[in-house]
Coordinates of C-alpha atoms in Angstrom, one line a residue:
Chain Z
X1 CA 56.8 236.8 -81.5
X2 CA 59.2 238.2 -83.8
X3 CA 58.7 241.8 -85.5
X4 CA 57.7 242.0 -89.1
X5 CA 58.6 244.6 -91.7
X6 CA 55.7 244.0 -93.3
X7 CA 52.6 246.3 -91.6
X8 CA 49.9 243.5 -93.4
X9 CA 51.1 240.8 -90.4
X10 CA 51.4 237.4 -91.8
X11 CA 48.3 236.5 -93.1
X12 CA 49.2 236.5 -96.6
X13 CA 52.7 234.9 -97.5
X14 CA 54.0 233.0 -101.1
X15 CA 52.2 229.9 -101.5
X16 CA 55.3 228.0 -101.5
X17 CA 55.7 229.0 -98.1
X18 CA 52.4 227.1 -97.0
X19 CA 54.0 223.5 -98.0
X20 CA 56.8 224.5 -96.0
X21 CA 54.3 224.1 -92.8
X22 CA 55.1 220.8 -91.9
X23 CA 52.7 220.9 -88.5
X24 CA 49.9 219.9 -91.0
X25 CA 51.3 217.2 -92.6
X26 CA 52.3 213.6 -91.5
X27 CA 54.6 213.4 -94.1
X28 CA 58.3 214.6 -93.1
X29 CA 59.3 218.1 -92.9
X30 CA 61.1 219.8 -95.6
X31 CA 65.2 219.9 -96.0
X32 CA 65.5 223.2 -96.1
X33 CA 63.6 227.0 -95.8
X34 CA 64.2 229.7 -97.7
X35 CA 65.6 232.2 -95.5
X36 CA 62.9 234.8 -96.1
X37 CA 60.0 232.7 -95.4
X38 CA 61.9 231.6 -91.7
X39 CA 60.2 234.0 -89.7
X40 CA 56.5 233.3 -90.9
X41 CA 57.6 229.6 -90.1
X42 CA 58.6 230.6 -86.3
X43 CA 55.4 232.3 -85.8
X44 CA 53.5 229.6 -87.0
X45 CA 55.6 227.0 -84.8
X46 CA 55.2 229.1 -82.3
X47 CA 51.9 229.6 -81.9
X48 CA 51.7 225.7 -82.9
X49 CA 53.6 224.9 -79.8
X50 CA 51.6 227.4 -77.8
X51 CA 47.8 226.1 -78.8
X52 CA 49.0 222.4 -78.3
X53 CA 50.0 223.3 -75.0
X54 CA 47.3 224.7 -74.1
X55 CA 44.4 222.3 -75.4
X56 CA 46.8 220.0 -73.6
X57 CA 47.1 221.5 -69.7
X58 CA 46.4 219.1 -66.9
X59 CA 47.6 220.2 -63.6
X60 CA 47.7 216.6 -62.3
X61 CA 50.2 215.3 -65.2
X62 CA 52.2 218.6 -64.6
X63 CA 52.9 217.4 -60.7
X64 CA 53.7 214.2 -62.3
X65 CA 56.0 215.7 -64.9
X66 CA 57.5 218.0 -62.1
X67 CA 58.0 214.8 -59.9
X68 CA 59.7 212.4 -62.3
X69 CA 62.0 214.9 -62.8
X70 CA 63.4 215.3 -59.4
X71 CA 63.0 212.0 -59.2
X72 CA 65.2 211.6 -62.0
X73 CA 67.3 214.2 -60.4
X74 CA 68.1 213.1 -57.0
X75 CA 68.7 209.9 -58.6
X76 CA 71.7 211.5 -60.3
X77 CA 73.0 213.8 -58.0
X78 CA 75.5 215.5 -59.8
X79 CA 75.5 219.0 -58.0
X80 CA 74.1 217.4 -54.7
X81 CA 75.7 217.4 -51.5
X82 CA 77.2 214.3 -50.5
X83 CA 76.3 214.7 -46.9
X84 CA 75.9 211.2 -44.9
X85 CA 74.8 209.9 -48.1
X86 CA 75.7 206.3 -47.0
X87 CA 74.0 206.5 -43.4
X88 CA 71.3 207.7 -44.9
X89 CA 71.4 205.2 -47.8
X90 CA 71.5 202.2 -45.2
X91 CA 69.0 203.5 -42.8
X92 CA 66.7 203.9 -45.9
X93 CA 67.1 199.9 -46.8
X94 CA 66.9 198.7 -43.7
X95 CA 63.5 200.4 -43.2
X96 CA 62.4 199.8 -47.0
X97 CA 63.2 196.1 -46.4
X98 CA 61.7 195.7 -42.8
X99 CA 58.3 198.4 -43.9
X100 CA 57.8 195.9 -47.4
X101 CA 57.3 192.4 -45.7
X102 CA 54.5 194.4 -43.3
X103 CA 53.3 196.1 -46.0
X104 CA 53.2 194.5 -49.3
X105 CA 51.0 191.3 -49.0
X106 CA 47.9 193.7 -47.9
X107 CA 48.7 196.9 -50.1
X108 CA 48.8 194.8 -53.4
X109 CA 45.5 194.6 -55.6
X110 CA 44.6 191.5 -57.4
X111 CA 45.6 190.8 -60.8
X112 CA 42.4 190.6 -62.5
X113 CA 41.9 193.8 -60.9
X114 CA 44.8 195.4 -62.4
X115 CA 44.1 193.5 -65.3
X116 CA 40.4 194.8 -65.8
X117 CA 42.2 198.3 -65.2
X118 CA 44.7 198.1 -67.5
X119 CA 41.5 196.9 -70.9
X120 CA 39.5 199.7 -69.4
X121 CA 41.6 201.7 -69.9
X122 CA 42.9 200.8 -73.1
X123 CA 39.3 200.6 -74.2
X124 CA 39.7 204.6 -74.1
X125 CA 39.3 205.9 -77.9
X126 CA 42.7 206.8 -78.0
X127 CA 45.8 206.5 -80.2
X128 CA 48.3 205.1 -78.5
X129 CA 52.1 203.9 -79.1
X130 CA 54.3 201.0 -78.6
X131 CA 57.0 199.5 -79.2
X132 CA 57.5 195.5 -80.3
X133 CA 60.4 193.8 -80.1
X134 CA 60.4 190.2 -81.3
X135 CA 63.5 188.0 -81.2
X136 CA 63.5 184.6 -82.4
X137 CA 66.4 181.9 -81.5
X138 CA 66.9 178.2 -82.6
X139 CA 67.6 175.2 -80.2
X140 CA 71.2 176.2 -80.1
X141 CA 70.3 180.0 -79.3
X142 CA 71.3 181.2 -82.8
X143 CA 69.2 184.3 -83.1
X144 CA 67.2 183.3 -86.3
X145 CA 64.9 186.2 -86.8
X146 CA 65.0 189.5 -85.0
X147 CA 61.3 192.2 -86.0
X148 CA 60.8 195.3 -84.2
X149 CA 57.9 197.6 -84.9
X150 CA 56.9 200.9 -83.9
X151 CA 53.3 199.8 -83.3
X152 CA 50.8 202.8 -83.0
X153 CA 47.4 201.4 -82.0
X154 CA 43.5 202.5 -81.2
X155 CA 40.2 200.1 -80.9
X156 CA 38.3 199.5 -83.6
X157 CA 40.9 197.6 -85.4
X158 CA 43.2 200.7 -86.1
X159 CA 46.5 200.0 -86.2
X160 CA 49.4 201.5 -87.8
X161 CA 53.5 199.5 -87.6
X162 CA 56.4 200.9 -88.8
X163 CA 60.1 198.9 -88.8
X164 CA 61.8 196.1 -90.5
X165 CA 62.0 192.4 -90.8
X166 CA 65.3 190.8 -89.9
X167 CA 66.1 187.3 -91.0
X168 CA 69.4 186.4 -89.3
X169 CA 71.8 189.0 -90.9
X170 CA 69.5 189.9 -93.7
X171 CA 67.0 192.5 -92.5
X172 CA 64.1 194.3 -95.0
X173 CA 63.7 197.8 -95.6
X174 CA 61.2 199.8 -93.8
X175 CA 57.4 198.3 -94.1
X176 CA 54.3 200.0 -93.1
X177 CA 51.5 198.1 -92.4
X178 CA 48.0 199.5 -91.2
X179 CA 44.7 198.8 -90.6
X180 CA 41.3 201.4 -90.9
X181 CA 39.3 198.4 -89.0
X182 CA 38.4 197.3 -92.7
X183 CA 41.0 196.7 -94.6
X184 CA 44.8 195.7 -94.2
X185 CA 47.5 197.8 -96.1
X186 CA 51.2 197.2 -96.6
X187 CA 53.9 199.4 -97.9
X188 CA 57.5 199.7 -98.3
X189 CA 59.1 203.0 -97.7
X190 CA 60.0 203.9 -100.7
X191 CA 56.4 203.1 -102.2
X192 CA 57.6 199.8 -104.4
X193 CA 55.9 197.5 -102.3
X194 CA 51.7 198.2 -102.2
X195 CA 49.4 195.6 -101.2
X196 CA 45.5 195.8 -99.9
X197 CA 43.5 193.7 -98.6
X198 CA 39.9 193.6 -97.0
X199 CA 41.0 192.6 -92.8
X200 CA 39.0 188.9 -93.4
X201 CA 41.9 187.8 -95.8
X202 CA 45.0 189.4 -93.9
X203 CA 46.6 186.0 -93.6
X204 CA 47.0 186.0 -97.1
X205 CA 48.6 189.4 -97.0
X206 CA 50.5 188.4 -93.9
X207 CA 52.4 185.4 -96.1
X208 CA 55.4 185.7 -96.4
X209 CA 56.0 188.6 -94.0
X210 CA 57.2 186.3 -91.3
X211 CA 54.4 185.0 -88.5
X212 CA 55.6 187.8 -86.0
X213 CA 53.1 189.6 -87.5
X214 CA 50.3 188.3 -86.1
X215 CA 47.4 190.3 -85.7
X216 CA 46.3 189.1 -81.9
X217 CA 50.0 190.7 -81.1
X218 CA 48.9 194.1 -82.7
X219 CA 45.6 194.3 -81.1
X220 CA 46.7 195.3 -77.6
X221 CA 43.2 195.6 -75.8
X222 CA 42.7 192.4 -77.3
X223 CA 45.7 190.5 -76.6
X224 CA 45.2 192.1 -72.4
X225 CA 41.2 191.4 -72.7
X226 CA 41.4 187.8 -73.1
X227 CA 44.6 186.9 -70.3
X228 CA 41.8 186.1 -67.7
X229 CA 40.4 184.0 -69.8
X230 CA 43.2 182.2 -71.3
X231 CA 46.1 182.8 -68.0
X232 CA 46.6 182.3 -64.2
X233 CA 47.2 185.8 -63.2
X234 CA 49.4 186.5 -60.1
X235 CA 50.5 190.2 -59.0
X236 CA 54.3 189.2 -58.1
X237 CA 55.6 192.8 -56.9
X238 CA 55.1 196.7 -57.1
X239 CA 58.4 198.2 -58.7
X240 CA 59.1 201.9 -59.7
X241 CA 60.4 202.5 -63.4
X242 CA 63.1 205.2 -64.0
X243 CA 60.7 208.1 -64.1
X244 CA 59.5 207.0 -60.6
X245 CA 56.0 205.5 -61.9
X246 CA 55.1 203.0 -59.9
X247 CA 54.1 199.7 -61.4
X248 CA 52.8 196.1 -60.5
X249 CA 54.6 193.3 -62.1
X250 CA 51.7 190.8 -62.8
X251 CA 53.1 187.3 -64.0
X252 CA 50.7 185.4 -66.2
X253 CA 50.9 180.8 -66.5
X254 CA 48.8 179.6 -69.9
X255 CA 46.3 177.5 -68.5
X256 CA 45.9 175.2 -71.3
X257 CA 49.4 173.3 -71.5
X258 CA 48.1 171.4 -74.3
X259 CA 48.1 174.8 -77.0
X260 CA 50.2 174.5 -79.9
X261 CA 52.3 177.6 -79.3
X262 CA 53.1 176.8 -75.3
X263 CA 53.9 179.9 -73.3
X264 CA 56.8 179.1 -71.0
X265 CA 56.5 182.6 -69.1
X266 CA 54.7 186.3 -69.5
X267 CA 54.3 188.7 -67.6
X268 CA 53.4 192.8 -67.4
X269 CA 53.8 195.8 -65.8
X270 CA 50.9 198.0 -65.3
X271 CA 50.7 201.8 -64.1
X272 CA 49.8 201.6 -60.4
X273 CA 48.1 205.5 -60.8
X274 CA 46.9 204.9 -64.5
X275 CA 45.8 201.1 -65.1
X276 CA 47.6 201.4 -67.8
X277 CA 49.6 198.5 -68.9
X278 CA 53.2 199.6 -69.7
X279 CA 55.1 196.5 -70.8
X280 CA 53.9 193.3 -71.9
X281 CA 56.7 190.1 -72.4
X282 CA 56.1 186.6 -73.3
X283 CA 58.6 184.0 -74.2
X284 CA 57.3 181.6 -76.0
X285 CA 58.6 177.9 -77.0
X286 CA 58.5 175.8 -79.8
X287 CA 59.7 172.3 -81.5
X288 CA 63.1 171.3 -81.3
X289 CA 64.1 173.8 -78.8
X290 CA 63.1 176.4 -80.8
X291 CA 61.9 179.8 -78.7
X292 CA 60.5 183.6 -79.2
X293 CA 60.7 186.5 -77.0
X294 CA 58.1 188.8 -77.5
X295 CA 58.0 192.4 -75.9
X296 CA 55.5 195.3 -76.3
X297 CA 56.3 198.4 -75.0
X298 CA 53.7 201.6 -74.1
X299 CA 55.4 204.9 -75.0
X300 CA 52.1 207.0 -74.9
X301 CA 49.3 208.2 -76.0
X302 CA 49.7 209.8 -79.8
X303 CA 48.6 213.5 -80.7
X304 CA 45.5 213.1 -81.8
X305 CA 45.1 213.2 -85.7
X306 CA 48.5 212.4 -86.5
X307 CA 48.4 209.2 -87.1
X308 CA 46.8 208.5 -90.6
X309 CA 45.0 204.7 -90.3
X310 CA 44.1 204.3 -94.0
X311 CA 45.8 203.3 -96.8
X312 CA 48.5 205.8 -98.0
X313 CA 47.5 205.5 -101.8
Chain Q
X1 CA 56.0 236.8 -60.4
X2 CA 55.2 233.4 -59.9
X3 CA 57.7 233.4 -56.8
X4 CA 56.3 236.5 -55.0
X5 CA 54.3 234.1 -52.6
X6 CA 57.8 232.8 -51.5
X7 CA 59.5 236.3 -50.8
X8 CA 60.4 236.2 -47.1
X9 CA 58.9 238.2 -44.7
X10 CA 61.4 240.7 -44.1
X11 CA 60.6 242.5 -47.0
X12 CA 63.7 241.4 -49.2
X13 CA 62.4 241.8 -52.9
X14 CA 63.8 241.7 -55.9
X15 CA 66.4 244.1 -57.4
X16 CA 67.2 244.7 -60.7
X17 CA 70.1 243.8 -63.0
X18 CA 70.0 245.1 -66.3
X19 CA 66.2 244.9 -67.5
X20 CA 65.8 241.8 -65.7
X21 CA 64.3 241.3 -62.1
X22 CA 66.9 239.3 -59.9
X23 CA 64.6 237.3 -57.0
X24 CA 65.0 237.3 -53.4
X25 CA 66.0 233.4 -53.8
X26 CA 68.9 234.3 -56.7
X27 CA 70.6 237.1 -54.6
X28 CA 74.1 236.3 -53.7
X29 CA 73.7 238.2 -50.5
X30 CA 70.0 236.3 -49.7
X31 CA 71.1 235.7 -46.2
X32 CA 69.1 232.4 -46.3
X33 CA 71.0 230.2 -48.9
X34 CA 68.3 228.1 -50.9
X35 CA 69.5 224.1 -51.8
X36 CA 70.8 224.1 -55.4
X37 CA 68.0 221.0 -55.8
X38 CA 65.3 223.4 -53.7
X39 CA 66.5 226.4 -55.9
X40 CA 66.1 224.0 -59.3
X41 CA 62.6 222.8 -58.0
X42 CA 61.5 226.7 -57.8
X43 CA 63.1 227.2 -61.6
X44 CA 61.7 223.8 -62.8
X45 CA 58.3 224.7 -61.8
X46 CA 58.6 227.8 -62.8
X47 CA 59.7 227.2 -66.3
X48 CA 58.6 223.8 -67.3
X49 CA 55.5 224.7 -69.3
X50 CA 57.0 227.3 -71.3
X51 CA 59.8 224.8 -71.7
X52 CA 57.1 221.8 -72.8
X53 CA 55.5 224.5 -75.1
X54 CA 58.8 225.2 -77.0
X55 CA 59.1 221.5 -77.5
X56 CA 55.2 221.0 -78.7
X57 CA 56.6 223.4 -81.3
X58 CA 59.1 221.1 -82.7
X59 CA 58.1 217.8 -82.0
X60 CA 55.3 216.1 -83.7
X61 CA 54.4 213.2 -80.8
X62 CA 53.4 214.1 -77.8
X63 CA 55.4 211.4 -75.6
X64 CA 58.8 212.4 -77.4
X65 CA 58.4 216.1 -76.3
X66 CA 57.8 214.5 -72.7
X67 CA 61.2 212.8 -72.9
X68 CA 62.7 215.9 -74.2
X69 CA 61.7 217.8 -71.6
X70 CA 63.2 215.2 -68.8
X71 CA 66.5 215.5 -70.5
X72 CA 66.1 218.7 -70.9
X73 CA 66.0 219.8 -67.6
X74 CA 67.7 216.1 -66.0
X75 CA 70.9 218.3 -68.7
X76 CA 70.2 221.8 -67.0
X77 CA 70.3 220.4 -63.0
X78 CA 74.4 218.5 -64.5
X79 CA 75.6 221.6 -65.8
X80 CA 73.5 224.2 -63.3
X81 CA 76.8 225.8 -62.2
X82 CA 77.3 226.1 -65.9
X83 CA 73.9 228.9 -65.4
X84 CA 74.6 232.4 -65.3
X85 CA 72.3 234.1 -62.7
X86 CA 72.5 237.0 -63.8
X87 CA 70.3 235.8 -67.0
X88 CA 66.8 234.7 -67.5
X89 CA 66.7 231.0 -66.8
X90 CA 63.8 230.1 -69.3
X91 CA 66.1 230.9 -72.3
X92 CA 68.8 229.1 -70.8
X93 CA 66.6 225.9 -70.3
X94 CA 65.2 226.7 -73.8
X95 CA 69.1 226.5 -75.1
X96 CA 69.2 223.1 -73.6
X97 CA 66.1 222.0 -75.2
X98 CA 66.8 223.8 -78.3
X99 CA 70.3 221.5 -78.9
X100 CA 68.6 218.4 -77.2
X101 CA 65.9 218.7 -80.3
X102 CA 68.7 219.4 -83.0
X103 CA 70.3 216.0 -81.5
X104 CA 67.1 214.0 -81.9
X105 CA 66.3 215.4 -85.2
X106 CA 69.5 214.1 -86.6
X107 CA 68.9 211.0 -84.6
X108 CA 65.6 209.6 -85.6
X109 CA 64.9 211.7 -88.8
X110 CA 62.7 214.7 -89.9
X111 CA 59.6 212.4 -89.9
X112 CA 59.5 212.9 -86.0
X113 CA 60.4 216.5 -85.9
X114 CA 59.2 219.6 -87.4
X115 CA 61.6 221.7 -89.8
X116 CA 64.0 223.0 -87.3
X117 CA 67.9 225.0 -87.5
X118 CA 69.2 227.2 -85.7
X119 CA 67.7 230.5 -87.1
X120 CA 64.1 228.9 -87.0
X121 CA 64.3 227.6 -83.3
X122 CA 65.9 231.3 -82.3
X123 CA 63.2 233.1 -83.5
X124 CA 60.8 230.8 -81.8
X125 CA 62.8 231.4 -78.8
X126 CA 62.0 235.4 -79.0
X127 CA 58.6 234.6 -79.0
X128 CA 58.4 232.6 -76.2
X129 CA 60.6 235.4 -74.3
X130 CA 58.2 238.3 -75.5
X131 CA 55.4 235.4 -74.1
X132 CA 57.1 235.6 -70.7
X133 CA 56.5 239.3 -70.6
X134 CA 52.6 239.2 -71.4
X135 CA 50.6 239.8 -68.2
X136 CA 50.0 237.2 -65.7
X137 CA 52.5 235.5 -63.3
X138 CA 52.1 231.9 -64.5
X139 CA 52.1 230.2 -68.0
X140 CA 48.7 229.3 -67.8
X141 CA 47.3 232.8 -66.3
X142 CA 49.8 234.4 -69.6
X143 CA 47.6 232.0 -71.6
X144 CA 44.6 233.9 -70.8
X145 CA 46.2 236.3 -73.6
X146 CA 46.0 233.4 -76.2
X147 CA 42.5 232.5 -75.1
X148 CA 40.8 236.2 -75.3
X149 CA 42.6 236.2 -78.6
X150 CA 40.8 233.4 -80.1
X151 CA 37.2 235.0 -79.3
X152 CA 38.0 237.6 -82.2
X153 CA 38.3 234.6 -84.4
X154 CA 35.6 234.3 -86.6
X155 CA 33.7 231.4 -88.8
X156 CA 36.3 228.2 -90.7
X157 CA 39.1 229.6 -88.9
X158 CA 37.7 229.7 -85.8
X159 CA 36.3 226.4 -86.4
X160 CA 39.2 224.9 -88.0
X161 CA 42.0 226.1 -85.1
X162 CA 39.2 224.5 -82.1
X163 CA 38.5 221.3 -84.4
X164 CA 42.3 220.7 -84.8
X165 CA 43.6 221.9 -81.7
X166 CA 40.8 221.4 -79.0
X167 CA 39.3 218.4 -80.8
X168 CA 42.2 216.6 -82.1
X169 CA 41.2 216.3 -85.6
X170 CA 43.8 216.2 -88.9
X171 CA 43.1 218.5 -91.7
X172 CA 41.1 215.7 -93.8
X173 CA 38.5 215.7 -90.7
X174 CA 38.4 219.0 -90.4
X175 CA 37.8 219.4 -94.4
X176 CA 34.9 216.5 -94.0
X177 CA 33.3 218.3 -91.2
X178 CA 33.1 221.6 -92.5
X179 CA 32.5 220.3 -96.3
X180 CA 35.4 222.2 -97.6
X181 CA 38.5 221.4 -98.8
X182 CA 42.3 220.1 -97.3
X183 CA 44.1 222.6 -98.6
X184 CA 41.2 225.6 -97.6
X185 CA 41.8 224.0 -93.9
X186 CA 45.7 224.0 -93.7
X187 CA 45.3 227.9 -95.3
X188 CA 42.5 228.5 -92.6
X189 CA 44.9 227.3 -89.6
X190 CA 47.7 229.4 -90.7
X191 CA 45.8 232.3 -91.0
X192 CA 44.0 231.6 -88.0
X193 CA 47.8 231.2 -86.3
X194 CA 48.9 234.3 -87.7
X195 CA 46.2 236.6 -86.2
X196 CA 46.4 235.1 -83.1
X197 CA 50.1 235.8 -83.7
X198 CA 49.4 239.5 -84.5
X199 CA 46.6 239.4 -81.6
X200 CA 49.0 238.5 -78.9
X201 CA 51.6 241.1 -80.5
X202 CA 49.5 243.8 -80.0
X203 CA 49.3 242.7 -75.9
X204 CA 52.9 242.7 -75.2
X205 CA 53.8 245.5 -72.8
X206 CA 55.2 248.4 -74.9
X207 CA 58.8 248.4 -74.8
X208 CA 59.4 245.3 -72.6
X209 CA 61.2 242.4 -73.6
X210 CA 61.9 239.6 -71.2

């Protein structure tokens, strides 16, 4: 709360100043501030920061927070104590691996339990982000096309991508591609590419853009909604990630073997507390040797009303 | 202090260095030495919110200012004996998070954080260390301050700083909702901000600064 000259406060500042506010905006923030209008900005960010935190306090994602990190931290251990790290280390196996075959075969819940978790919860109306990773490879294992996608997503059809398109060592410029539920946009970063088109006719939009893009792989609840249906589900272990969540590894066989796109493996990872799924692979093959790793990654939910779902233009 | 219910019972309190209150747990001649990961727990709990604040500030998605805040204070507990005790810890930590932010920035680009150098994120600093002073012993009870503030709101920018902030919605929303327009919200929310700015001023402890 820094101390102004002026006795007016900081209600009224240059209109120029206003456009500098880039909390408002999803567009990026400017280059550079004039130096008189930097403390107006800190106030603003400040009290930004402040209100955000606020409308966002939860006492039980705090502990969580809290315990991550000392998780995090006693997994590194740089100022700790090396005191009879190595009995301590063994003893702790030995238990870990005679207390697991006791223990895991009753403590594990079912997959489609864990599954019906994970598309409740993503049935929530919120925003949320992933990352997509999809590598291609011929029979020889030449990687042939390589897409990855910063894939922010909520029901109703909404989705938003942002990344590139690589074709062996030739890789596009940024595309956006998004989705209001009705209609599906495209653009290039720098605004020379713009198509349109109503959702019912996206494969016509799609052409060309390389058949990663395939809708069912943006539409998350979807894609988890129907892996009853069209998988055998098997919980295959509990695991803990590097912020100490813990998380059932769920391995999914395509029942149909006769499909034309044949799933040789999948599986996901789901939030033990949450239900949430946090990582979804699937490799899948083709003809003539041909196969495609596909991976979708939850990084969290997205601030609400910063993503923009319509069409930029 | 958020501490106090941890001061043993032999009366040991704090003592003072400078302007700053040293506690019973940072005292080189606390006859009870604390763990460095026990004593990092107590500062970690102590000054994670003010820390995740800061980096709400700066950072426009919500998950990036999470893992911010992990390496943030993952940074502080490697370089701890780097840590001055005879210095606040919070603007330490803030330091930390302040270069952590600069690094991203220059990382992924200025679509993913908020106008930021080093003059900007050092005056946001000061405000978080006048917050610190405000009465209350935990973040949350110093936010009590923000919240009385916002009853002397009145009409759009009342509504428009609860629409954005408590109810998530963008500017366009907000504009639809109260039928007027984008630009009358944005100038709505910053006025909004600044009272609240100029609210919470006016309850900082005369002549106190953390």
């Amino acid at each position: 709360m820094n101390e102004n000259d002026e006795t007016q406060g900081r209600e009224l500042v240059p209109e120029p100043w206003r456009e500098l506010d880039d909390t408002l905006a999803d567009g990026p923030s400017p280059t550079a501030v004039p130096p008189e209008a930097k403390a107006w900005l800190a106030d603003q960010r400040f009290l930004h920061g402040l209100l955000r935190a606020m409308h966002t306090q939860d006492a039980a994602a705090r502990e969580g927070r809290i315990a991550a990190m000392l998780a995090r931290i006693a997994g590194d251990g740089a100022v700790e104590p090396r005191r009879h790290w190595v009995t301590v280390a063994v003893a702790a196996l030995l238990m870990a691996s005679f207390a697991f075959w006791l223990w895991l075969p009753a403590a594990l819940p079912t997959a489609s339990a864990a599954v019906e978790r994970a598309v409740t919860e993503l049935a929530r109306d919120v925003a949320r982000r992933f990352r997509v990773v999809g590598v291609g490879v011929d029979g020889k294992g030449n990687e042939m096309v390589r897409h990855e996608f910063a894939l922010v997503t909520r029901p109703g059809g909404f989705f938003r991508v942002t990344g590139r398109l690589g074709f062996g060592p030739f890789q596009t410029s940024a595309l956006t591609i998004g989705s209001d539920g009705q209609e599906l946009w495209a653009t290039s970063a720098n605004g020379a590419f713009q198509r349109a088109a109503p959702l019912a006719e996206s494969e016509r939009l799609l052409q060309g853009l390389g058949d990663m893009l395939d809708l069912g792989y943006l539409d998350v609840h979807a894609l988890v909604k129907k892996l009853p249906t069209d998988f055998e589900l098997a919980v295959v272990g509990r695991e803990r990630d590097a912020t100490g969540r813990e998380l059932l590894r769920i391995a999914a066989t395509r029942k149909r073997v006769d499909a034309p796109i044949r799933l040789r493996s999948a599986w996901l990872l789901c939030d033990e507390k949450t239900g949430m799924v946090t990582k979804l692979a699937a490799d899948l093959e083709f003809s003539r040797g041909a196969s495609r790793q596909l991976s979708i990654e939850y990084l969290g939910d997205e601030p609400p009303g910063l993503v923009e779902f319509h069409r930029p233009w | 202090m958020m501490m106090g219910c941890l001061a043993p019972a032999n009366g040991m309190g704090a003592t003072k260095v400078g302007e700053r209150a040293v506690p019973w747990w940072l005292r080189r001649d606390n006859p009870r030495p604390v763990e460095p990961r026990d004593l990092f727990e107590i500062l970690t709990r102590e000054h994670i919110d003010s820390v995740r604040a800061f980096l709400l500030s700066t950072l426009r998605d919500n998950v990036a200012a999470e893992d911010v805040l992990q390496e943030t204070f993952l940074v502080a507990w490697r370089i701890l004996e780097r840590y001055d005790r005879k210095l606040p810890f919070g603007p330490w930590v803030r330091g930390i998070a302040a270069k952590l932010v600069l690094n991203y920035r220059r990382k992924l680009g200025r679509s993913r954080v908020h106008f930021c150098d080093d003059e900007v994120l050092s005056r946001m600093d000061s405000g978080f260390r006048e917050f610190a002073t405000l009465k209350g012993d935990t973040f949350d009870e110093k936010l009590d301050a923000l919240r009385e503030c916002l009853t002397h709101l009145t009409g759009p920018q009342l509504d428009s700083i609860r629409l954005h902030y408590e109810h998530g919605m963008h500017c366009k929303q907000i504009a639809e909702r109260l039928g007027i327009g984008f630009e009358a919200v944005k100038k709505h929310l910053q006025r909004g901000r600044s009272m609240l700015h100029r609210c919470l001023r006016s309850k900082l402890p005369q002549g106190d600064v953390a």
